[in-house]
Coordinates of C-alpha atoms in Angstrom, one line a residue:
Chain A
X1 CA 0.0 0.0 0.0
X2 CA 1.0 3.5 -0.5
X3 CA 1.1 5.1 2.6
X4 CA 4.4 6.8 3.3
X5 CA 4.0 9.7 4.9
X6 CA 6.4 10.7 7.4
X7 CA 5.4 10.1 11.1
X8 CA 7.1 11.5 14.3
X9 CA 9.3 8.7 15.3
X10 CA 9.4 8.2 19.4
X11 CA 11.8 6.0 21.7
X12 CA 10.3 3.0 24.1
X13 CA 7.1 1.8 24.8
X14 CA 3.8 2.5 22.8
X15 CA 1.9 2.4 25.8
X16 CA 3.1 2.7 29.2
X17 CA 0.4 1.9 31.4
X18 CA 1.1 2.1 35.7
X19 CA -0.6 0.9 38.7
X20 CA -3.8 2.3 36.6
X21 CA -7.5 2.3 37.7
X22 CA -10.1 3.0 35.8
X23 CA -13.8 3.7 37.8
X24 CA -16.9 5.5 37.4
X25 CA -18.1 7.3 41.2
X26 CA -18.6 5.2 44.0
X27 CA -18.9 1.6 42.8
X28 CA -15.6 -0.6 42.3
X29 CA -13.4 0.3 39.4
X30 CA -14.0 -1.5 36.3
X31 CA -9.9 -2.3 36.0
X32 CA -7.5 -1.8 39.1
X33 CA -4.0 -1.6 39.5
X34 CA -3.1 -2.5 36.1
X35 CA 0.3 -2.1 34.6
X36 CA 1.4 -2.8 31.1
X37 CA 4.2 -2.0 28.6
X38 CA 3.5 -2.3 25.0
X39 CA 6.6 -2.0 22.7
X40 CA 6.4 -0.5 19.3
X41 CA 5.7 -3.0 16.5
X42 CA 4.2 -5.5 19.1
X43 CA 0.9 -7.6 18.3
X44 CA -1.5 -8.8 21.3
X45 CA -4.9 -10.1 21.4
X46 CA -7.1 -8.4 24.5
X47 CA -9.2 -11.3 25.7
X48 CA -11.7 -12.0 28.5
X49 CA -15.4 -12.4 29.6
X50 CA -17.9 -9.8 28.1
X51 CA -18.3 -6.7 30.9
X52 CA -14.9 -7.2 32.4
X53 CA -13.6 -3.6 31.0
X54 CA -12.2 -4.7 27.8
X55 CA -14.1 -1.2 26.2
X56 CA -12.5 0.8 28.9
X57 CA -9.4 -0.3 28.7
X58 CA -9.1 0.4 25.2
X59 CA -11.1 3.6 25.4
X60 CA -8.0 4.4 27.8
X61 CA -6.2 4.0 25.2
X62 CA -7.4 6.1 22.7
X63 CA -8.2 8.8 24.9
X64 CA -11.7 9.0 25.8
X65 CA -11.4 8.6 29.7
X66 CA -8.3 9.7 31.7
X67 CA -7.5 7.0 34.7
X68 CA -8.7 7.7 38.0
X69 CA -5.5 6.5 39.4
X70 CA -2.2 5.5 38.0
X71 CA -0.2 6.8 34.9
X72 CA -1.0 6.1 30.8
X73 CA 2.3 7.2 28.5
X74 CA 1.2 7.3 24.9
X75 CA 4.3 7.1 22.7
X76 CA 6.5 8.4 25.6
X77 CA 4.1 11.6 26.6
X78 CA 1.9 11.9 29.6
X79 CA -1.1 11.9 29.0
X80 CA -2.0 13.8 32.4
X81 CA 0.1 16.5 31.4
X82 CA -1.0 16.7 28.4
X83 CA -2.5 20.0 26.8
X84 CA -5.8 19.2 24.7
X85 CA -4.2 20.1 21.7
X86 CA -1.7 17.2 21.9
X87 CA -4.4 15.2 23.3
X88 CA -5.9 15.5 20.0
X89 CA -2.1 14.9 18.1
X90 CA -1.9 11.6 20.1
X91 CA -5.0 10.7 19.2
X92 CA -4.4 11.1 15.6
X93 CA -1.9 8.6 15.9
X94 CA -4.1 5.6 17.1
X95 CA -7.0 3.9 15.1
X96 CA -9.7 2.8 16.3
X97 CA -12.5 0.3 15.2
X98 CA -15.4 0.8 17.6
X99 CA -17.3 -2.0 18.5
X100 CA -20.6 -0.1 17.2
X101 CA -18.4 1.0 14.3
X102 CA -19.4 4.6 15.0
X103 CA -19.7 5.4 10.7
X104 CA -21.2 8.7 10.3
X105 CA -24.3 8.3 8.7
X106 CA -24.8 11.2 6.9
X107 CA -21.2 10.8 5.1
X108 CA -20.4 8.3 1.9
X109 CA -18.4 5.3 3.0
X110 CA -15.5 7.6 1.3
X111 CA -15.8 10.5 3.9
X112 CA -16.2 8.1 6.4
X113 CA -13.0 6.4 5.7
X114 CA -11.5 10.5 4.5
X115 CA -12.1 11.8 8.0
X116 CA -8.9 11.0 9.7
X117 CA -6.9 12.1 7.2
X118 CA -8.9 15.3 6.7
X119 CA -8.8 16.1 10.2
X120 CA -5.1 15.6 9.9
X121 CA -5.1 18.2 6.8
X122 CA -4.0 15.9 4.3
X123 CA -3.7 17.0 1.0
X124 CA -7.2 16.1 -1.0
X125 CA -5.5 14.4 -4.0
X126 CA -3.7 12.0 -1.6
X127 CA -7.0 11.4 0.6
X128 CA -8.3 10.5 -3.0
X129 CA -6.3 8.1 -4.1
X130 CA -5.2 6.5 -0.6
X131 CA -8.8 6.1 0.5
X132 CA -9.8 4.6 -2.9
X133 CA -6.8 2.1 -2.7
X134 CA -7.5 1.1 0.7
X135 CA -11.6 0.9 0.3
X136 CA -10.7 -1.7 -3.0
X137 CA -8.6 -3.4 -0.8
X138 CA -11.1 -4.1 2.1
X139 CA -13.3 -5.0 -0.9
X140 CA -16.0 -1.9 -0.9
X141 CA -14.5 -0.4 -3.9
X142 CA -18.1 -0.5 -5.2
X143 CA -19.4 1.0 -2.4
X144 CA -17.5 4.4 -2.0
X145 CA -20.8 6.9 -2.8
X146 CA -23.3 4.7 -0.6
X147 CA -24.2 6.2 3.1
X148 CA -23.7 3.7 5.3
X149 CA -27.0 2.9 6.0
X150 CA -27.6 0.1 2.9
X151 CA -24.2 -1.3 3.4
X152 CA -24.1 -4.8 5.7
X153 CA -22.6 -5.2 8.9
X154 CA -19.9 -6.9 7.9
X155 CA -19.9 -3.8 4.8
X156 CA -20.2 -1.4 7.9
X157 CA -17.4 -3.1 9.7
X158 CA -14.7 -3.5 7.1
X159 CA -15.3 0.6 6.7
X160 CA -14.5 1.1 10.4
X161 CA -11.4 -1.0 10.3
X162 CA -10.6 1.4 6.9
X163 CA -11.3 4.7 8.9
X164 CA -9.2 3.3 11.6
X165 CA -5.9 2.2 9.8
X166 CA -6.0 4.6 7.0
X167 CA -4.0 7.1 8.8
X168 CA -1.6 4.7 9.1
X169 CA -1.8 4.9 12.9
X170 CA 1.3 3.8 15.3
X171 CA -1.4 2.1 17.6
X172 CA -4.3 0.4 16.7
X173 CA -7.2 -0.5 18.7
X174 CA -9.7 -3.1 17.7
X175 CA -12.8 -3.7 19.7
X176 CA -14.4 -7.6 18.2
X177 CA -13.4 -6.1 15.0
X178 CA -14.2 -9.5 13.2
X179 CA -17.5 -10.1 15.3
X180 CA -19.9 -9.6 12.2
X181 CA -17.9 -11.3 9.3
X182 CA -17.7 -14.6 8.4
X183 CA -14.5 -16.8 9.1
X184 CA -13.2 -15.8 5.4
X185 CA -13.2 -12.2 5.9
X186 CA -12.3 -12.3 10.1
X187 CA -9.1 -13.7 8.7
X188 CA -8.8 -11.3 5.4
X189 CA -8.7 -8.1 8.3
X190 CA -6.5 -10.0 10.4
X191 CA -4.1 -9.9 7.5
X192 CA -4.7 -6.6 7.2
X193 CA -4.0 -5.7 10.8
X194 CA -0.6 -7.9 10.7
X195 CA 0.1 -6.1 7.8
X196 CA 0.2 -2.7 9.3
X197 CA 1.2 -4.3 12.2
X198 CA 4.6 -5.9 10.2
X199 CA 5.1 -1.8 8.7
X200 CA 5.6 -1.2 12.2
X201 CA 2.4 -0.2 14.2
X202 CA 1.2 -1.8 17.9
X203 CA -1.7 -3.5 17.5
X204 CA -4.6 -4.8 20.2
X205 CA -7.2 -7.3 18.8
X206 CA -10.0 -7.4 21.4
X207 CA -11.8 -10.5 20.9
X208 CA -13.8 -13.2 22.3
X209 CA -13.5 -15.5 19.3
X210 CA -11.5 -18.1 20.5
X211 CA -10.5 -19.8 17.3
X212 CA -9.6 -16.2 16.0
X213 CA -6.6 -15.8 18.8
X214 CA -5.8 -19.6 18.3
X215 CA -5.3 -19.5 14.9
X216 CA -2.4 -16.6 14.9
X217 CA 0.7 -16.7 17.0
X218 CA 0.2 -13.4 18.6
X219 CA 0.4 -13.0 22.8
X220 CA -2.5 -12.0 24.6
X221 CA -3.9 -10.0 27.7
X222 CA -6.4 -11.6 29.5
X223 CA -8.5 -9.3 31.5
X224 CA -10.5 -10.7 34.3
X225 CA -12.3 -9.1 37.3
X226 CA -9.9 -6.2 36.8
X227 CA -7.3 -7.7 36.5
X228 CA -5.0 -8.1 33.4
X229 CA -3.0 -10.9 33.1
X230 CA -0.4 -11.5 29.6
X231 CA -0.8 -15.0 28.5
X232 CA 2.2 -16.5 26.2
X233 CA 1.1 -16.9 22.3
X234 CA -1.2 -20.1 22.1
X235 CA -2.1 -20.0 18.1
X236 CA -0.1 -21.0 14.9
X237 CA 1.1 -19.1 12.3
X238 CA -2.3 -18.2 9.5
Chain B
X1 CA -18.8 26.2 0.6
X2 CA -16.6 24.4 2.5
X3 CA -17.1 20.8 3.1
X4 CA -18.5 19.5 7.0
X5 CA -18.5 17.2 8.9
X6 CA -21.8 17.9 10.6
X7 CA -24.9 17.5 9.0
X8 CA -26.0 20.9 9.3
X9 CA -29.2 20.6 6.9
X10 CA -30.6 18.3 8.9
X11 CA -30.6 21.3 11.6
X12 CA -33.6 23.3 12.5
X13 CA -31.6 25.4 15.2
X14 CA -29.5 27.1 12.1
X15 CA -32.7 28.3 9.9
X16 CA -33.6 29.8 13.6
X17 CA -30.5 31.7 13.8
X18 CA -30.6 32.9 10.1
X19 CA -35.0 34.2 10.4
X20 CA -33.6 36.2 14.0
X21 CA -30.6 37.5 11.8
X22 CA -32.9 38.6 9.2
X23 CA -35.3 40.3 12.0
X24 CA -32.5 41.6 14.5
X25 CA -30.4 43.3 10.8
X26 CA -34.1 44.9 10.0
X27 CA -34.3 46.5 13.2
X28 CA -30.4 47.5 13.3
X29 CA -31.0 49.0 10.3
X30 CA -34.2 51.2 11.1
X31 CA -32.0 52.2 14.7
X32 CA -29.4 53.2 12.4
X33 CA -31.3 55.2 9.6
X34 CA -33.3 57.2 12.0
X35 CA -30.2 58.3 14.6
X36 CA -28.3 59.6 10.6
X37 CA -31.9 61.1 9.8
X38 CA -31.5 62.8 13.4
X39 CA -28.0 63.6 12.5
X40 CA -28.6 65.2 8.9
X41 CA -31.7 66.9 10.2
X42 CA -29.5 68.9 12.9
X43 CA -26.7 69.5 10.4
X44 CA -29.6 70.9 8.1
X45 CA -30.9 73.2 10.5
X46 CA -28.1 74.5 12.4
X47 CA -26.7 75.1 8.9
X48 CA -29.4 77.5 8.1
X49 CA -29.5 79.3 11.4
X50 CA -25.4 79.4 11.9
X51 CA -24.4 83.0 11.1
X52 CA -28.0 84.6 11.5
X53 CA -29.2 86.3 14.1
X54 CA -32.3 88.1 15.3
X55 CA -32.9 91.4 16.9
X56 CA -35.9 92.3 18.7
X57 CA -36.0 95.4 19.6
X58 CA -39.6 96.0 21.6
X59 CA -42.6 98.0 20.9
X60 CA -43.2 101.7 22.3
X61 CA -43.6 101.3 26.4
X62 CA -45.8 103.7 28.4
X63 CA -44.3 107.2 28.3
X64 CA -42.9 106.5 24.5
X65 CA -44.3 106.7 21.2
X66 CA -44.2 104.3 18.5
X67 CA -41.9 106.5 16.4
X68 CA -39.9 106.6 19.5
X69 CA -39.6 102.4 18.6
X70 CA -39.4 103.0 14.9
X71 CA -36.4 105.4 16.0
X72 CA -34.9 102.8 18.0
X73 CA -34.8 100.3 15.2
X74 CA -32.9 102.4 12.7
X75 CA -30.5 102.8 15.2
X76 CA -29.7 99.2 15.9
X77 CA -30.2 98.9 12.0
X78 CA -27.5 101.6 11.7
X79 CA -25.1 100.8 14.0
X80 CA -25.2 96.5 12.4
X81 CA -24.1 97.9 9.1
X82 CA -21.2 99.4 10.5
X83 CA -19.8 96.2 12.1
X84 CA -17.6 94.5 9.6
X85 CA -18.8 91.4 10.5
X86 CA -22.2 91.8 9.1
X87 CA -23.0 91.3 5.8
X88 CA -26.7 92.1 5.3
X89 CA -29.1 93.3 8.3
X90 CA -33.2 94.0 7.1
X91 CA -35.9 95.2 9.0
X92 CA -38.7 92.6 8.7
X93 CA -41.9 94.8 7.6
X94 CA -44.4 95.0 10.0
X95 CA -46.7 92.8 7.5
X96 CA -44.6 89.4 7.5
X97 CA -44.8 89.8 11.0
X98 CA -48.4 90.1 11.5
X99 CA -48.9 86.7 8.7
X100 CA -45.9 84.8 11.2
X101 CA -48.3 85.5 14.0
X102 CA -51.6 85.2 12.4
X103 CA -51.6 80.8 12.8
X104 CA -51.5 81.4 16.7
X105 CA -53.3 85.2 17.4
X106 CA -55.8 84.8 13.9
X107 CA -56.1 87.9 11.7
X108 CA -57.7 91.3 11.4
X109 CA -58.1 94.0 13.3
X110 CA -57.0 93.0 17.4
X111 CA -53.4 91.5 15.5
X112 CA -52.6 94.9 13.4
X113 CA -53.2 96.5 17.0
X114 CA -51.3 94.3 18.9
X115 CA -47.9 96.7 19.9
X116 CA -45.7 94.2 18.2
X117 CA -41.4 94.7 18.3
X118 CA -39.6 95.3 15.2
X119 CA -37.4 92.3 14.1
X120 CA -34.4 92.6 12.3
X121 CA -32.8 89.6 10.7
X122 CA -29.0 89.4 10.6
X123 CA -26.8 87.9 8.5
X124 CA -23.2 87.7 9.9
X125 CA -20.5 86.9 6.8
X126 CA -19.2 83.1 6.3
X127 CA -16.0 83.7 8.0
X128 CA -17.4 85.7 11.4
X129 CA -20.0 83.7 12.5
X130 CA -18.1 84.0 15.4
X131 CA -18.1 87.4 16.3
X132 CA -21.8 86.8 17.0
X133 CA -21.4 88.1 20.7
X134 CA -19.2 91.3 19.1
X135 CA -22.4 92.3 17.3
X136 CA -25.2 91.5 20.5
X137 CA -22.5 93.8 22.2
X138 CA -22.9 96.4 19.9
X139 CA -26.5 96.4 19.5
X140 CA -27.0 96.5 23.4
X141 CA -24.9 99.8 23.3
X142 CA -27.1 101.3 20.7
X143 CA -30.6 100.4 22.1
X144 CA -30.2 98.8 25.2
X145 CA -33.7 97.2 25.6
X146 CA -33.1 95.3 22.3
X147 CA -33.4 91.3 22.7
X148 CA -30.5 89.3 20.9
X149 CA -31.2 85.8 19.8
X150 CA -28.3 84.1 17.7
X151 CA -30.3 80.6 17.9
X152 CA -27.8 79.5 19.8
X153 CA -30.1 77.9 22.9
X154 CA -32.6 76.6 20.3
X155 CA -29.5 74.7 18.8
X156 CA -28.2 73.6 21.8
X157 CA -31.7 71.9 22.3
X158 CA -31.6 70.2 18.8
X159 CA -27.9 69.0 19.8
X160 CA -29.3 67.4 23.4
X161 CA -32.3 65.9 21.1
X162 CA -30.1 64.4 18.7
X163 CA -27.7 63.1 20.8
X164 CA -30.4 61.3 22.8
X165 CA -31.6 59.6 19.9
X166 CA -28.2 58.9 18.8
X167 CA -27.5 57.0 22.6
X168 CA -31.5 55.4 22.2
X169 CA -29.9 53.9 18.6
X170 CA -26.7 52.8 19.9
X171 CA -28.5 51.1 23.0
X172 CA -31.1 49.5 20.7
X173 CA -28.2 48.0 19.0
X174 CA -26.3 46.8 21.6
X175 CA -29.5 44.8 22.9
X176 CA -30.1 43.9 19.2
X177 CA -26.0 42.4 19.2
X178 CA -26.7 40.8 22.8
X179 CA -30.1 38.8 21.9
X180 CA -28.0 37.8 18.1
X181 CA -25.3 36.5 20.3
X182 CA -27.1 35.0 23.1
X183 CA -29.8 33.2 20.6
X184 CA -26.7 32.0 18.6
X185 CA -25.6 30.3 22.0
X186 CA -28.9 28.5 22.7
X187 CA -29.2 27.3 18.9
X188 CA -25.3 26.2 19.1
X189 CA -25.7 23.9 22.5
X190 CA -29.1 22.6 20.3
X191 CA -26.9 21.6 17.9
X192 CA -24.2 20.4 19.8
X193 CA -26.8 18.2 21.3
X194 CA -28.3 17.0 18.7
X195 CA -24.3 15.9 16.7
X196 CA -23.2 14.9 20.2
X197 CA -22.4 11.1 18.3
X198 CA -20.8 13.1 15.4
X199 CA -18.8 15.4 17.4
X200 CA -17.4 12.5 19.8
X201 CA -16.1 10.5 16.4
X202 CA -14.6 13.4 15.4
X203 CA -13.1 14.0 19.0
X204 CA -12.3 10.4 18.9
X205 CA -10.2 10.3 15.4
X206 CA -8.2 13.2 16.9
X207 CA -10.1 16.5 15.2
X208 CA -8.7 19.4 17.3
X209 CA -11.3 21.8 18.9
X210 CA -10.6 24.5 16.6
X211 CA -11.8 21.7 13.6
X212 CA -15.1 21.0 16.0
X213 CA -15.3 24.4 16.6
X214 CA -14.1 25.9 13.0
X215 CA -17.1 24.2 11.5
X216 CA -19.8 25.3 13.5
X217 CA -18.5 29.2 13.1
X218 CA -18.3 28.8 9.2
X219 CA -22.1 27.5 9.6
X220 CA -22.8 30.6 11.9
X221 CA -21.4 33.2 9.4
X222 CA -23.1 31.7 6.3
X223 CA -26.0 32.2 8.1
X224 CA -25.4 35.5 9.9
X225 CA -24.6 37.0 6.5
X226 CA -27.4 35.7 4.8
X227 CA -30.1 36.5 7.4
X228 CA -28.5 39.8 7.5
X229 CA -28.9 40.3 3.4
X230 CA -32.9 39.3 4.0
X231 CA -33.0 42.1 6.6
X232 CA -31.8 45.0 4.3
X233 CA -34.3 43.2 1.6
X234 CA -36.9 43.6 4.1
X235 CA -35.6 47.3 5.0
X236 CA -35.6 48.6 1.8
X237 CA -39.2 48.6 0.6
X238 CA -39.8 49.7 4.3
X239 CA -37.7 52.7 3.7
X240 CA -39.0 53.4 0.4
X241 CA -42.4 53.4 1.8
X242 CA -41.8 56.2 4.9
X243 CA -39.9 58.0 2.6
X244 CA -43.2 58.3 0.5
X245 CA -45.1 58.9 3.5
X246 CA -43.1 61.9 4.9
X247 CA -43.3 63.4 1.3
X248 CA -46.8 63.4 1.8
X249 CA -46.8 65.7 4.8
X250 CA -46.3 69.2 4.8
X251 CA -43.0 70.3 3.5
X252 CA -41.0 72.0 5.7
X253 CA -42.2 69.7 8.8
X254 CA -39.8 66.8 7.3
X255 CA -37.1 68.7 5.5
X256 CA -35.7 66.1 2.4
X257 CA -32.0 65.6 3.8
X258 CA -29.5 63.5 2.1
X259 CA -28.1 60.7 4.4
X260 CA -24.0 60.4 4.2
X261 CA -22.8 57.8 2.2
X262 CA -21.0 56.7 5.5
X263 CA -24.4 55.5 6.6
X264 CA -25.1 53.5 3.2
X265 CA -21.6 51.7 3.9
X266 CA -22.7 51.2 7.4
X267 CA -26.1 49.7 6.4
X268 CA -24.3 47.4 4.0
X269 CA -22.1 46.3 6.8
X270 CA -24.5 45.0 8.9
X271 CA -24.9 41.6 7.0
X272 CA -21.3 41.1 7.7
X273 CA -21.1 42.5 11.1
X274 CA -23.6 40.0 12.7
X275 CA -22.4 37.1 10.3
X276 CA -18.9 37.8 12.4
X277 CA -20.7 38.5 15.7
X278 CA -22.6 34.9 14.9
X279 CA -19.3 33.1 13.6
X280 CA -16.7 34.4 17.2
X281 CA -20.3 33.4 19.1
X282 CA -20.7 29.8 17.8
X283 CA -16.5 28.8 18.0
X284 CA -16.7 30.4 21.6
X285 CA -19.4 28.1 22.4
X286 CA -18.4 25.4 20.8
X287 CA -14.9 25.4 22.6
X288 CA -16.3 25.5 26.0
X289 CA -18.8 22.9 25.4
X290 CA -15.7 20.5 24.3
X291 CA -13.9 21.1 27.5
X292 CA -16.2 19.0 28.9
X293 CA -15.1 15.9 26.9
X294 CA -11.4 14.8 27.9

């Protein structure tokens, strides 16, 4: 694929996550105490029972809620200190496939999949032709004018995991990613994900498809009553 | 027009903002075109009393005659065309007089009767309008129960009026900016409310608040400038109209004055001015309503 921009290069970790709790008001937090170092370039699956915080983990991670205790380094930068300008830079450097897919519904599938590169004031004749590439890649080529709305949900789905990697994001958050395709396409994104992943971005699959995380060699991070525990690679090569 | 993000014509809260524009620019306009009237009215009078004056000098008293009066008057007439800084000074005749009077004291016999002062009117040249108190002086030495009046108190009176007026127009648009500005901050949070899911993907892909923010103010001034173009189309027939009407009354109650052209420039401005006011109101509000999100 042709995506080559230039992107701010950064030493260590991806994600530096310490001692960190994350908690709504009075009842127990959703995830305590957790601590976790993600290098650059690594791959991990994010498993665990549904409700155990898998969503607010990664919405941690892509910068919708701020820990109520401990520390999240993004890339090396502190979050907590961080102004909401560069808030907004970091977050331009992770993608993010919503579980709910969050397409605009008003925009064509290309907009949709435009956006993050628009908001990062790309130049129109590269969003052109790098949206179009990737949007024939993920197989919608025919769909580019259509609104969302008449696409399927595996349609809907593939254009979320466009949106989110198009930017050619350092870190990339999944969340079930392949929970509305069929086997055939689950493991046509995955190669797309290890794809980005081999040009050199982090990447977190959250899934609960067990086949999915035994089928491909990756570690994973089992989160469980708040707790996050890595687990050694269990799948073969796919 | 620049793409968006936001689905703005799905949005009832804009059209709102653009029909108050079109009212609020209306009103501005009629604020505005009456305090330049006000204005060109004053200029238009004080024009054609600057430099004149009027001497009374009053009919015969017990123990005098009324050529005694008559007497009196050639001298102030006299001694005025000696000043330099007169250029003309006439006796009014005694018939002009009684016709000035005649709307408030009726005609015939009791008015021609009536012991009335001679009135002289004085012209003072272009370049000594200010030796007005030089010539009062003067006449005062000559007949010393002659009444000056240079206009200046009568003038003084317009000045208060228009001024008044001119602070009643500049209020009325101030409140006119302030209900523009405060309805363009309850039709922005309607928005907000109703792109909430919109404006947290955005958020969420990494859009800076100024993108958020930037998109709502471009909406703001397309719609601040175009309500405000509706409101001079609106204003215009209106003027036309009470610009008909006033010909129809006397002349001389409503003199014809021509309004500056600063005040056509202004009126054109006005679209503009509360497109801008709408655009810095909707990016303000937008900003602080973003602070909420992390």
């Amino acid at each position: 694929m042709a995506f080559n921009r230039k992107k701010k290069t950064f030493e260590g970790d991806t994600v530096q996550l310490e001692n960190v709790s994350v908690g709504y008001g009075e009842v127990p937090p959703i995830i305590s105490g957790v601590s976790l170092n993600l290098p650059q370039k690594s791959f991990h699956f994010l498993t665990g029972p549904s409700g155990t915080g898998k969503t607010s983990l990664l919405s941690l991670l892509y910068l919708a809620n701020l820990p109520m205790a401990g520390s999240v380094k993004l890339f090396g930068e502190d979050v907590m200190d961080a102004s909401r300008s560069r808030l907004a830079a970091l977050r331009r450097r992770v993608g993010v496939v919503f579980q709910d897919f969050r397409l605009l519904d008003h925009l064509s599938v290309f907009d949709n999949v435009a956006l993050p590169l628009r908001i990062a004031r790309v130049p129109e004749d590269v969003v052109m032709q790098d949206v179009k590439e990737l949007l024939n890649w993920v197989g919608l080529g025919e769909h580019m004018e259509n609104k969302p709305a008449v696409l399927s949900g595996g349609q809907k789905q593939r254009v979320a995991i466009a949106r989110a990697v198009v930017n050619r994001p350092k870190l990339i958050l999944a969340d079930e990613p392949t929970g509305n395709v069929d086997d055939k396409i689950a493991v046509r994104l995955m190669a797309l994900f290890i794809e980005l992943h081999k040009l050199g971005s982090s990447v977190i699959v959250a899934t609960h498809n067990e086949s999915l995380v035994a089928r491909f060699p990756f570690p994973r991070l089992h989160l469980e009553n708040g707790v996050l525990t890595p687990r050694p690679a269990a799948g073969q090569a796919g | 027009m620049a793409r968006s993000d936001l689905p703005f014509r799905k949005d009832n809260a804009g059209r709102f903002v653009q029909w108050l524009v079109m009212v609020l620019v209306f009103l501005s306009a009629i604020a505005a075109t009456v305090n330049a009237y006000t204005d060109a009215l004053l200029t238009h009078w004080s024009r054609s009393v600057v430099g004149t004056m009027t001497v009374q000098v009053p009919p015969a008293a017990e123990g005098r005659s009324s050529s005694d009066a008559a007497r009196d008057a050639e001298k102030v007439l006299a001694a005025l065309k000696l000043h330099p800084a007169v250029a003309s000074a006439k006796a009014i005749p005694r018939e002009k007089i009684v016709t000035l009077l005649e709307p408030w004291l009726g005609s015939g016999a009791a008015i021609t009767d009536l012991p009335l002062p001679a009135l002289i009117d004085v012209q003072l040249r272009p370049d000594s309008t200010n030796s007005a108190a030089s010539v009062a002086d003067l006449v005062v030495k000559a007949v010393p129960a002659a009444l000056v009046d240079d206009h200046r108190v009568w003038l003084s009176r317009m000045t208060d009026l228009a001024g008044g007026i001119g602070k009643i127009a500049l209020g009325l648009v101030g409140l006119i900016a302030a209900s523009l500005a405060f309805t363009v901050i309850f039709a922005t949070r309607a928005s907000l409310t109703e792109f909430m899911q919109t404006i947290e993907v955005l958020h969420l892909v990494g859009a800076r608040d100024d993108y958020i923010a930037g998109q709502f103010a471009r909406r703001a001034l397309t719609e601040g400038i175009v309500g405000g173009v509706l409101g001079l189309v609106l204003f215009a027939p209106t003027l036309a109209a009470v610009v008909w009407l006033a010909k129809q009354v006397q002349a001389g109650v409503l003199p014809q004055v021509e309004l500056p052209p600063l005040h056509w420039f202004v009126l054109a401005l006005l679209p503009f001015l509360a497109g801008l006011l709408a655009m810095f109101t909707a990016h303000f509000t937008v900003r602080r309503a973003l602070r909420a999100m992390v």
